Amino acid sequence: MQQATSSGVRDANSPGASRWSSENVLRPAPGGIKGWLMAFALSTGFPLLFRLLRWLPWNLRLGVVFATRYDEVCEIFRNDAAFRVAYGKKLHVITGGEPFFLSMDDTPQYRHDTEALRKAVRVSDIPARLIPEVERLGEQLVNDAIADGKGQIEVVELVRRITFELYQSYLGIPDPPGAALPASVMRLFEFQFADDFDDPELRKEVDVVGPALRSHIDTLIAARKTAGVVQDDVLGRCVAMQAADPASFSDAQIRTSLLGLIYGGPPQPPMVVPQALEQLLRRPDALKGAQEAARSADDKLLAGFVFEAMRFDPVAPFLRRVAKQDADIAAGTPRAVTVAQDKTVLVAASSAMMDERRVPNPTQFDPNRAADQYIHFGLDHHQCFGIHMNNALLPLMLKALLKRQNLRRAPGARGKLSKRGPFADQLWVAYE
């Protein structure tokens, strides 16, 4: 069991598996009937239910409203005036009551905060800084496994290490003293996005981790100011912006922005990128095509293979939206439905990407699909803040591995992707 400490979740020097492994980062999977039901729902139950709901000529109410067709999903994502995100309550626990744009409507504060942060998190950093670093880390780690005589690597750990080394350096957030940041932020991510039943044990950990990380970031901000030297990372840029215009960023805004970025972003690639490789391994022709793209440095085609693989197992089956007032979906069609004020809609982007009305031959693997057939990162107002980074970097996290010869599953059960609840747990592959 992972133990909460005064500064995080698990001592960074704990014995056993590496600090990047799922054993040290994820909580134990639910056991018994609960664990079985969760695994069945994610792998089989939701896809079957969504297929049925897409087929029905009307919208079926099952206590909540499901949006499963492509047009309905896009309609809700694009109608922020009627449907709000459901993140506010738990986000305030994490941030200590400070607002963060993840839960905001399209307000002046939302526009101020996102515009200010985009001056520190720059699209121009992607080709200049982030892409070379992802490729360097991937090559180093994949080659190290060969040099060590193993010829095998665990993909979830590989992607997690690439992701956190990249973003901790880029954001300017090292590990807290005595704690490993990947495990700490994973608790916050799970609490925010995957704690449907309000697990009291998880809340206990969050009540330790949240204040500890806020204090850690406050210490980092103060240290940067004391040093008086501008470092070219996101924290350094925020501090420089504040010095030039004190009204632009308070310390609390800098802390909350960095906290939101570190717990909202890096936990996701270790979930979805190994799932994409699992889908490629199930399809030898697709795996061959992805490897040819990687070896020829055709990054656009490689992205086509990876994002198409993600379509078959995306990061989440659905997202929640809550009606601000009585609001209609699919008005003027037989599937028209009114969602009452304060009622929840489960918006199934995973289902939308399988809707044959807008996604031709959805069960066919096609790496050359049009970009609008994917809704991996949402749409419009609450589209993922890091969408440009995701589009560029997620495929490259597999590039070094895909370039290797004789890439295959490791023998036995560990050569197939396992999960802990909704999170990718481990997937071992062998290569030469």
Coordinates of C-alpha atoms in Angstrom, one line a residue:
M1 CA 0.0 0.0 0.0
Q2 CA 1.2 3.5 -0.7
Q3 CA 1.4 5.7 2.3
A4 CA 0.6 9.4 2.5
T5 CA 3.4 11.5 4.0
S6 CA 3.5 15.1 5.1
S7 CA 4.9 16.2 1.8
G8 CA 3.3 13.8 -0.7
V9 CA 2.2 10.2 -1.3
R10 CA 5.3 8.0 -1.2
D11 CA 8.9 8.5 -0.2
A12 CA 10.9 8.9 -3.4
N13 CA 13.5 6.5 -2.0
S14 CA 11.1 3.7 -1.1
P15 CA 12.5 0.3 -1.8
G16 CA 11.0 -2.0 -4.5
A17 CA 9.9 -0.9 -8.0
S18 CA 11.2 2.3 -9.6
R19 CA 9.6 5.6 -8.8
W20 CA 8.0 5.6 -12.3
S21 CA 6.4 2.2 -12.0
S22 CA 2.6 1.8 -11.6
E23 CA 3.3 -0.1 -8.3
N24 CA 4.7 3.2 -6.8
V25 CA 2.4 5.6 -8.7
L26 CA -1.1 4.1 -8.8
R27 CA -3.3 2.9 -6.0
P28 CA -4.2 -0.8 -5.8
A29 CA -6.9 -1.8 -8.2
P30 CA -10.4 -2.4 -6.7
G31 CA -10.9 -6.0 -5.8
G32 CA -13.8 -8.5 -5.8
I33 CA -17.0 -7.8 -7.6
K34 CA -16.3 -4.0 -7.7
G35 CA -13.1 -4.5 -9.6
W36 CA -14.6 -7.0 -12.0
L37 CA -17.5 -4.8 -12.8
M38 CA -15.3 -1.8 -13.4
A39 CA -13.0 -3.8 -15.7
F40 CA -16.0 -5.2 -17.6
A41 CA -17.7 -1.8 -17.9
L42 CA -14.6 -0.1 -19.3
S43 CA -13.6 -2.9 -21.7
T44 CA -17.0 -4.2 -22.9
G45 CA -20.0 -2.7 -21.1
F46 CA -19.7 0.9 -22.1
P47 CA -18.9 0.2 -25.8
L48 CA -21.9 -2.2 -26.0
L49 CA -24.2 0.3 -24.3
F50 CA -23.0 3.2 -26.4
R51 CA -23.5 1.2 -29.6
L52 CA -27.1 0.5 -28.5
L53 CA -27.8 4.1 -27.6
R54 CA -26.4 5.3 -31.0
W55 CA -28.7 2.9 -32.8
L56 CA -31.9 3.8 -31.0
P57 CA -34.0 6.4 -32.8
W58 CA -34.6 8.3 -29.6
N59 CA -32.5 9.3 -26.6
L60 CA -33.0 6.8 -23.8
R61 CA -32.9 8.2 -20.2
L62 CA -31.1 6.0 -17.7
G63 CA -31.2 8.2 -14.7
V64 CA -28.9 10.6 -16.6
V65 CA -28.9 11.5 -20.3
F66 CA -26.2 10.0 -22.5
A67 CA -24.9 11.9 -25.5
T68 CA -23.5 9.1 -27.8
R69 CA -23.9 10.3 -31.4
Y70 CA -21.2 12.5 -32.9
D71 CA -23.5 15.5 -33.6
E72 CA -24.9 15.4 -30.0
V73 CA -21.5 15.2 -28.4
C74 CA -20.2 18.1 -30.5
E75 CA -23.4 20.1 -29.8
I76 CA -22.9 19.9 -26.0
F77 CA -19.2 20.6 -26.1
R78 CA -19.9 23.7 -28.2
N79 CA -22.7 24.9 -26.0
D80 CA -20.9 26.2 -22.9
A81 CA -23.7 28.7 -22.3
A82 CA -26.1 25.8 -21.5
F83 CA -23.8 23.1 -20.2
R84 CA -21.0 23.6 -17.6
V85 CA -18.2 21.3 -16.6
A86 CA -18.6 19.4 -13.3
Y87 CA -15.1 20.0 -11.9
G88 CA -15.6 23.0 -9.5
K89 CA -16.2 21.3 -6.1
K90 CA -13.2 18.9 -6.2
L91 CA -11.0 21.4 -7.9
H92 CA -11.5 23.8 -5.0
V93 CA -10.3 21.1 -2.6
I94 CA -7.2 20.6 -4.7
T95 CA -6.4 24.4 -5.1
G96 CA -7.4 25.4 -1.6
G97 CA -10.4 27.4 -2.9
E98 CA -8.5 29.3 -5.5
P99 CA -10.2 29.5 -9.0
F100 CA -8.6 27.7 -12.0
F101 CA -9.8 28.0 -15.5
L102 CA -10.6 24.3 -15.8
S103 CA -13.9 24.9 -14.0
M104 CA -14.6 28.4 -15.3
D105 CA -17.3 29.6 -17.7
D106 CA -16.3 32.0 -20.5
T107 CA -15.8 35.0 -18.2
P108 CA -13.3 37.9 -18.1
Q109 CA -11.3 36.0 -15.5
Y110 CA -11.2 32.9 -17.7
R111 CA -9.9 34.9 -20.6
H112 CA -7.3 36.8 -18.4
D113 CA -6.0 33.6 -16.8
T114 CA -5.7 31.6 -20.0
E115 CA -4.2 34.5 -22.0
A116 CA -1.6 35.1 -19.3
L117 CA -0.7 31.5 -19.0
R118 CA -0.3 31.1 -22.8
K119 CA 2.4 33.8 -22.6
A120 CA 4.4 31.3 -20.4
V121 CA 3.3 28.1 -22.1
R122 CA 4.2 28.8 -25.7
V123 CA 3.3 26.9 -28.8
S124 CA 6.7 27.9 -30.1
D125 CA 8.3 25.8 -27.4
I126 CA 7.0 22.6 -29.0
P127 CA 9.3 22.4 -32.0
A128 CA 12.2 24.3 -30.4
R129 CA 12.3 22.5 -27.1
L130 CA 9.8 19.8 -26.3
I131 CA 9.9 17.6 -29.4
P132 CA 13.7 17.2 -29.3
E133 CA 13.6 16.4 -25.6
V134 CA 10.8 13.7 -26.0
E135 CA 12.8 12.1 -28.8
R136 CA 16.0 12.2 -26.8
L137 CA 14.4 10.7 -23.7
G138 CA 12.7 8.0 -25.7
E139 CA 15.9 7.0 -27.5
Q140 CA 17.9 7.0 -24.3
L141 CA 15.5 4.8 -22.3
V142 CA 14.8 2.3 -25.1
N143 CA 18.6 2.0 -25.9
D144 CA 19.4 1.6 -22.2
A145 CA 17.2 -1.4 -21.9
I146 CA 19.2 -3.0 -24.8
A147 CA 22.5 -2.0 -23.2
D148 CA 21.4 -3.6 -19.9
G149 CA 21.0 -6.9 -21.8
K150 CA 17.2 -6.9 -21.2
G151 CA 15.7 -6.2 -24.6
Q152 CA 12.4 -5.6 -22.8
I153 CA 10.7 -2.6 -21.5
E154 CA 7.5 -1.7 -19.6
V155 CA 5.6 0.8 -21.7
V156 CA 3.5 2.5 -19.1
E157 CA 6.7 3.2 -17.0
L158 CA 8.5 4.4 -20.2
V159 CA 5.8 6.9 -21.1
R160 CA 5.4 8.0 -17.5
R161 CA 9.1 8.7 -17.2
I162 CA 9.3 10.6 -20.5
T163 CA 6.2 12.6 -19.6
F164 CA 7.2 13.6 -16.1
E165 CA 10.9 14.3 -16.8
L166 CA 9.8 16.5 -19.7
Y167 CA 7.1 18.5 -17.9
Q168 CA 8.7 18.8 -14.5
S169 CA 11.7 20.4 -16.2
Y170 CA 9.5 22.5 -18.5
L171 CA 7.2 23.8 -15.8
G172 CA 10.0 24.2 -13.2
I173 CA 8.5 21.8 -10.6
P174 CA 11.0 19.3 -9.1
D175 CA 9.9 16.6 -6.7
P176 CA 8.8 17.8 -3.3
P177 CA 11.3 16.9 -0.5
G178 CA 11.0 13.3 0.4
A179 CA 8.2 12.6 -2.1
A180 CA 7.8 11.5 -5.7
L181 CA 5.7 13.9 -7.8
P182 CA 4.2 11.3 -10.2
A183 CA 2.4 9.5 -7.3
S184 CA 1.3 12.8 -5.7
V185 CA -0.3 14.3 -8.8
M186 CA -1.8 11.0 -9.7
R187 CA -3.9 11.2 -6.5
L188 CA -5.1 14.6 -7.4
F189 CA -5.9 13.5 -11.0
E190 CA -7.8 10.5 -9.8
F191 CA -9.8 12.5 -7.3
Q192 CA -10.7 15.1 -9.9
F193 CA -11.5 12.9 -12.9
A194 CA -12.1 9.3 -11.8
D195 CA -13.5 9.4 -8.3
D196 CA -17.1 8.8 -9.2
F197 CA -18.0 7.3 -5.8
D198 CA -16.2 9.7 -3.5
D199 CA -13.7 7.2 -2.1
P200 CA -13.0 8.4 1.5
E201 CA -9.5 6.8 1.5
L202 CA -8.6 8.7 -1.6
R203 CA -9.9 11.9 -0.1
K204 CA -7.6 11.4 3.0
E205 CA -4.6 11.2 0.7
V206 CA -5.8 14.3 -1.3
D207 CA -6.1 16.2 1.9
V208 CA -2.4 15.6 2.5
V209 CA -1.1 15.9 -1.1
G210 CA -3.0 19.0 -2.1
P211 CA -1.8 21.3 0.7
A212 CA 1.7 19.8 0.4
L213 CA 2.0 20.5 -3.3
R214 CA 0.6 24.0 -2.8
S215 CA 3.2 24.7 -0.1
H216 CA 5.9 23.2 -2.3
I217 CA 5.1 25.5 -5.3
D218 CA 4.9 28.5 -2.9
T219 CA 8.4 27.6 -1.8
L220 CA 9.6 27.4 -5.4
I221 CA 8.1 30.8 -6.3
A222 CA 9.7 32.4 -3.3
A223 CA 13.1 30.9 -4.1
R224 CA 12.9 32.2 -7.7
K225 CA 12.2 35.7 -6.4
T226 CA 15.0 35.5 -3.9
A227 CA 17.5 34.3 -6.5
G228 CA 16.7 37.1 -8.8
V229 CA 17.7 35.1 -11.8
V230 CA 15.1 34.4 -14.5
Q231 CA 15.1 30.7 -15.6
D232 CA 13.5 29.9 -18.9
D233 CA 10.8 27.6 -17.8
V234 CA 7.1 28.2 -17.1
L235 CA 7.6 29.1 -13.5
G236 CA 10.4 31.5 -14.4
R237 CA 8.3 33.2 -17.1
C238 CA 5.4 33.6 -14.7
V239 CA 7.6 35.2 -12.1
A240 CA 9.1 37.5 -14.7
M241 CA 5.7 38.5 -15.9
Q242 CA 4.7 39.4 -12.4
A243 CA 7.8 41.5 -11.9
A244 CA 7.1 43.4 -15.1
D245 CA 3.4 43.9 -14.2
P246 CA 2.4 42.9 -10.6
A247 CA -1.3 43.0 -11.6
S248 CA -0.8 40.3 -14.2
F249 CA -0.1 37.4 -11.9
S250 CA -0.4 37.1 -8.1
D251 CA 1.6 34.4 -6.3
A252 CA -1.7 32.5 -5.7
Q253 CA -2.5 32.6 -9.4
I254 CA 1.0 31.4 -10.4
R255 CA 0.8 28.6 -7.8
T256 CA -2.7 27.6 -8.9
S257 CA -1.8 27.6 -12.6
L258 CA 1.3 25.5 -12.1
L259 CA -0.6 23.1 -9.8
G260 CA -3.4 22.7 -12.4
L261 CA -1.0 22.1 -15.2
I262 CA 1.0 19.5 -13.3
Y263 CA -1.9 17.4 -12.1
G264 CA -4.2 17.9 -15.1
G265 CA -1.7 17.0 -17.9
P266 CA 1.1 14.6 -17.2
P267 CA -1.0 11.8 -15.7
Q268 CA -2.8 11.3 -19.1
P269 CA 0.0 10.1 -21.5
P270 CA 0.8 7.1 -19.3
M271 CA -2.8 6.1 -19.6
V272 CA -3.6 6.6 -23.3
V273 CA -0.2 6.1 -25.1
P274 CA 0.3 2.5 -23.8
Q275 CA -3.4 1.8 -24.7
A276 CA -2.6 3.0 -28.3
L277 CA 0.4 0.6 -28.5
E278 CA -1.8 -2.2 -27.2
Q279 CA -4.2 -1.5 -30.1
L280 CA -1.3 -1.6 -32.6
L281 CA -0.1 -4.9 -31.2
R282 CA -3.5 -6.4 -31.8
R283 CA -3.2 -5.3 -35.5
P284 CA 0.0 -6.6 -37.2
D285 CA -0.6 -4.5 -40.3
A286 CA -1.1 -1.3 -38.3
L287 CA 1.9 -2.0 -36.2
K288 CA 4.0 -2.5 -39.3
G289 CA 2.7 0.7 -40.8
A290 CA 3.5 2.6 -37.6
Q291 CA 7.0 1.2 -37.5
E292 CA 7.6 2.2 -41.1
A293 CA 6.5 5.7 -40.3
A294 CA 8.7 5.9 -37.3
R295 CA 11.8 4.6 -39.1
S296 CA 11.3 7.0 -42.0
A297 CA 10.7 10.0 -39.6
D298 CA 7.3 10.6 -41.1
D299 CA 5.9 12.1 -37.9
K300 CA 2.6 13.1 -39.5
L301 CA 1.9 9.5 -40.6
L302 CA 3.1 8.2 -37.2
A303 CA 0.6 10.5 -35.5
G304 CA -2.1 9.1 -37.8
F305 CA -1.4 5.6 -36.6
V306 CA -1.2 6.6 -32.9
F307 CA -4.4 8.8 -32.8
E308 CA -6.3 6.2 -34.7
A309 CA -5.2 3.5 -32.2
M310 CA -6.3 5.8 -29.4
R311 CA -9.8 6.0 -31.0
F312 CA -10.3 2.3 -30.1
D313 CA -9.3 2.9 -26.4
P314 CA -9.4 6.7 -25.6
V315 CA -8.5 8.3 -22.3
A316 CA -12.1 8.2 -20.9
P317 CA -15.4 6.7 -22.0
F318 CA -17.3 9.9 -21.3
L319 CA -17.1 13.4 -19.6
R320 CA -19.7 15.0 -17.5
R321 CA -21.6 18.2 -18.2
V322 CA -24.3 19.8 -16.1
A323 CA -27.2 21.8 -17.4
K324 CA -27.1 25.4 -16.3
Q325 CA -30.8 25.7 -17.1
D326 CA -33.3 23.5 -18.9
A327 CA -31.5 22.8 -22.2
D328 CA -32.3 20.9 -25.3
I329 CA -30.2 18.4 -27.2
A330 CA -30.8 17.3 -30.8
A331 CA -33.8 19.7 -31.1
G332 CA -36.0 19.1 -34.1
T333 CA -35.0 15.5 -34.4
P334 CA -36.6 12.3 -33.1
R335 CA -33.8 12.1 -30.6
A336 CA -34.6 15.5 -29.1
V337 CA -34.4 15.6 -25.3
T338 CA -34.6 18.3 -22.6
V339 CA -32.0 18.1 -19.8
A340 CA -33.4 19.7 -16.7
Q341 CA -31.4 22.4 -14.9
D342 CA -28.7 20.9 -12.7
K343 CA -29.0 17.5 -14.2
T344 CA -26.0 15.6 -15.6
V345 CA -25.2 14.6 -19.2
L346 CA -22.6 12.0 -19.9
V347 CA -20.9 13.1 -23.0
A348 CA -19.4 10.1 -24.7
A349 CA -16.7 11.2 -27.1
S350 CA -15.5 7.6 -27.2
S351 CA -18.9 6.8 -28.7
A352 CA -18.9 9.8 -31.1
M353 CA -15.7 8.5 -32.6
M354 CA -17.5 5.3 -33.4
D355 CA -20.6 6.9 -35.0
E356 CA -20.8 5.8 -38.6
R357 CA -22.9 8.8 -39.4
R358 CA -19.8 11.0 -39.2
V359 CA -16.9 8.5 -39.0
P360 CA -16.9 6.3 -42.1
N361 CA -16.3 2.6 -41.4
P362 CA -15.7 3.2 -37.7
T363 CA -14.6 -0.4 -36.9
Q364 CA -11.9 -0.2 -39.6
F365 CA -8.4 1.0 -38.6
D366 CA -7.6 3.9 -40.9
P367 CA -4.5 6.1 -40.1
N368 CA -5.5 8.6 -42.7
R369 CA -8.7 9.8 -41.2
A370 CA -9.7 13.5 -41.3
A371 CA -8.8 15.4 -38.1
D372 CA -12.5 16.2 -37.4
Q373 CA -13.2 12.5 -36.9
Y374 CA -11.3 12.6 -33.6
I375 CA -12.5 14.3 -30.4
H376 CA -9.7 13.1 -28.2
F377 CA -9.2 16.5 -26.5
G378 CA -12.6 18.0 -26.4
L379 CA -13.9 21.0 -28.4
D380 CA -14.2 24.8 -28.1
H381 CA -14.2 26.5 -24.7
H382 CA -13.0 23.5 -22.6
Q383 CA -10.8 21.9 -25.2
C384 CA -7.7 20.6 -23.6
F385 CA -5.3 23.5 -22.8
G386 CA -2.4 21.4 -24.0
I387 CA -3.9 20.1 -27.2
H388 CA -1.0 21.4 -29.4
M389 CA 1.5 19.6 -27.2
N390 CA -0.6 16.4 -27.2
N391 CA -0.9 16.4 -30.9
A392 CA 2.8 16.8 -31.4
L393 CA 4.2 14.8 -28.5
L394 CA 2.1 11.8 -27.7
P395 CA 3.0 9.9 -30.9
L396 CA 6.7 10.7 -30.4
M397 CA 6.6 9.0 -27.0
L398 CA 6.4 5.7 -28.9
K399 CA 8.7 6.6 -31.8
A400 CA 12.0 5.3 -30.4
L401 CA 10.3 2.0 -29.5
L402 CA 8.6 1.6 -32.8
K403 CA 11.9 2.1 -34.6
R404 CA 13.3 -1.1 -33.1
Q405 CA 13.4 -4.4 -34.9
N406 CA 11.2 -7.4 -33.9
L407 CA 9.0 -5.3 -31.6
R408 CA 6.6 -7.8 -30.0
R409 CA 4.7 -8.6 -26.8
A410 CA 6.8 -10.0 -24.0
P411 CA 6.0 -13.6 -23.1
G412 CA 3.1 -14.4 -20.8
A413 CA 0.4 -12.3 -19.3
R414 CA 2.6 -9.3 -18.8
G415 CA 2.8 -8.9 -22.6
K416 CA -0.8 -7.8 -22.6
L417 CA -2.0 -4.4 -21.3
S418 CA -3.3 -4.6 -17.7
K419 CA -5.2 -1.9 -16.0
R420 CA -5.8 -0.7 -12.4
G421 CA -9.3 0.6 -12.6
P422 CA -9.4 3.1 -15.5
F423 CA -5.6 3.5 -15.5
A424 CA -3.1 1.6 -17.6
D425 CA -1.0 -0.5 -15.3
Q426 CA 1.7 -2.4 -17.3
L427 CA 2.5 -3.6 -20.8
W428 CA 5.8 -5.3 -21.4
V429 CA 7.3 -5.6 -24.9
A430 CA 10.5 -7.1 -26.3
Y431 CA 12.6 -5.8 -29.2
E432 CA 16.0 -5.9 -30.7

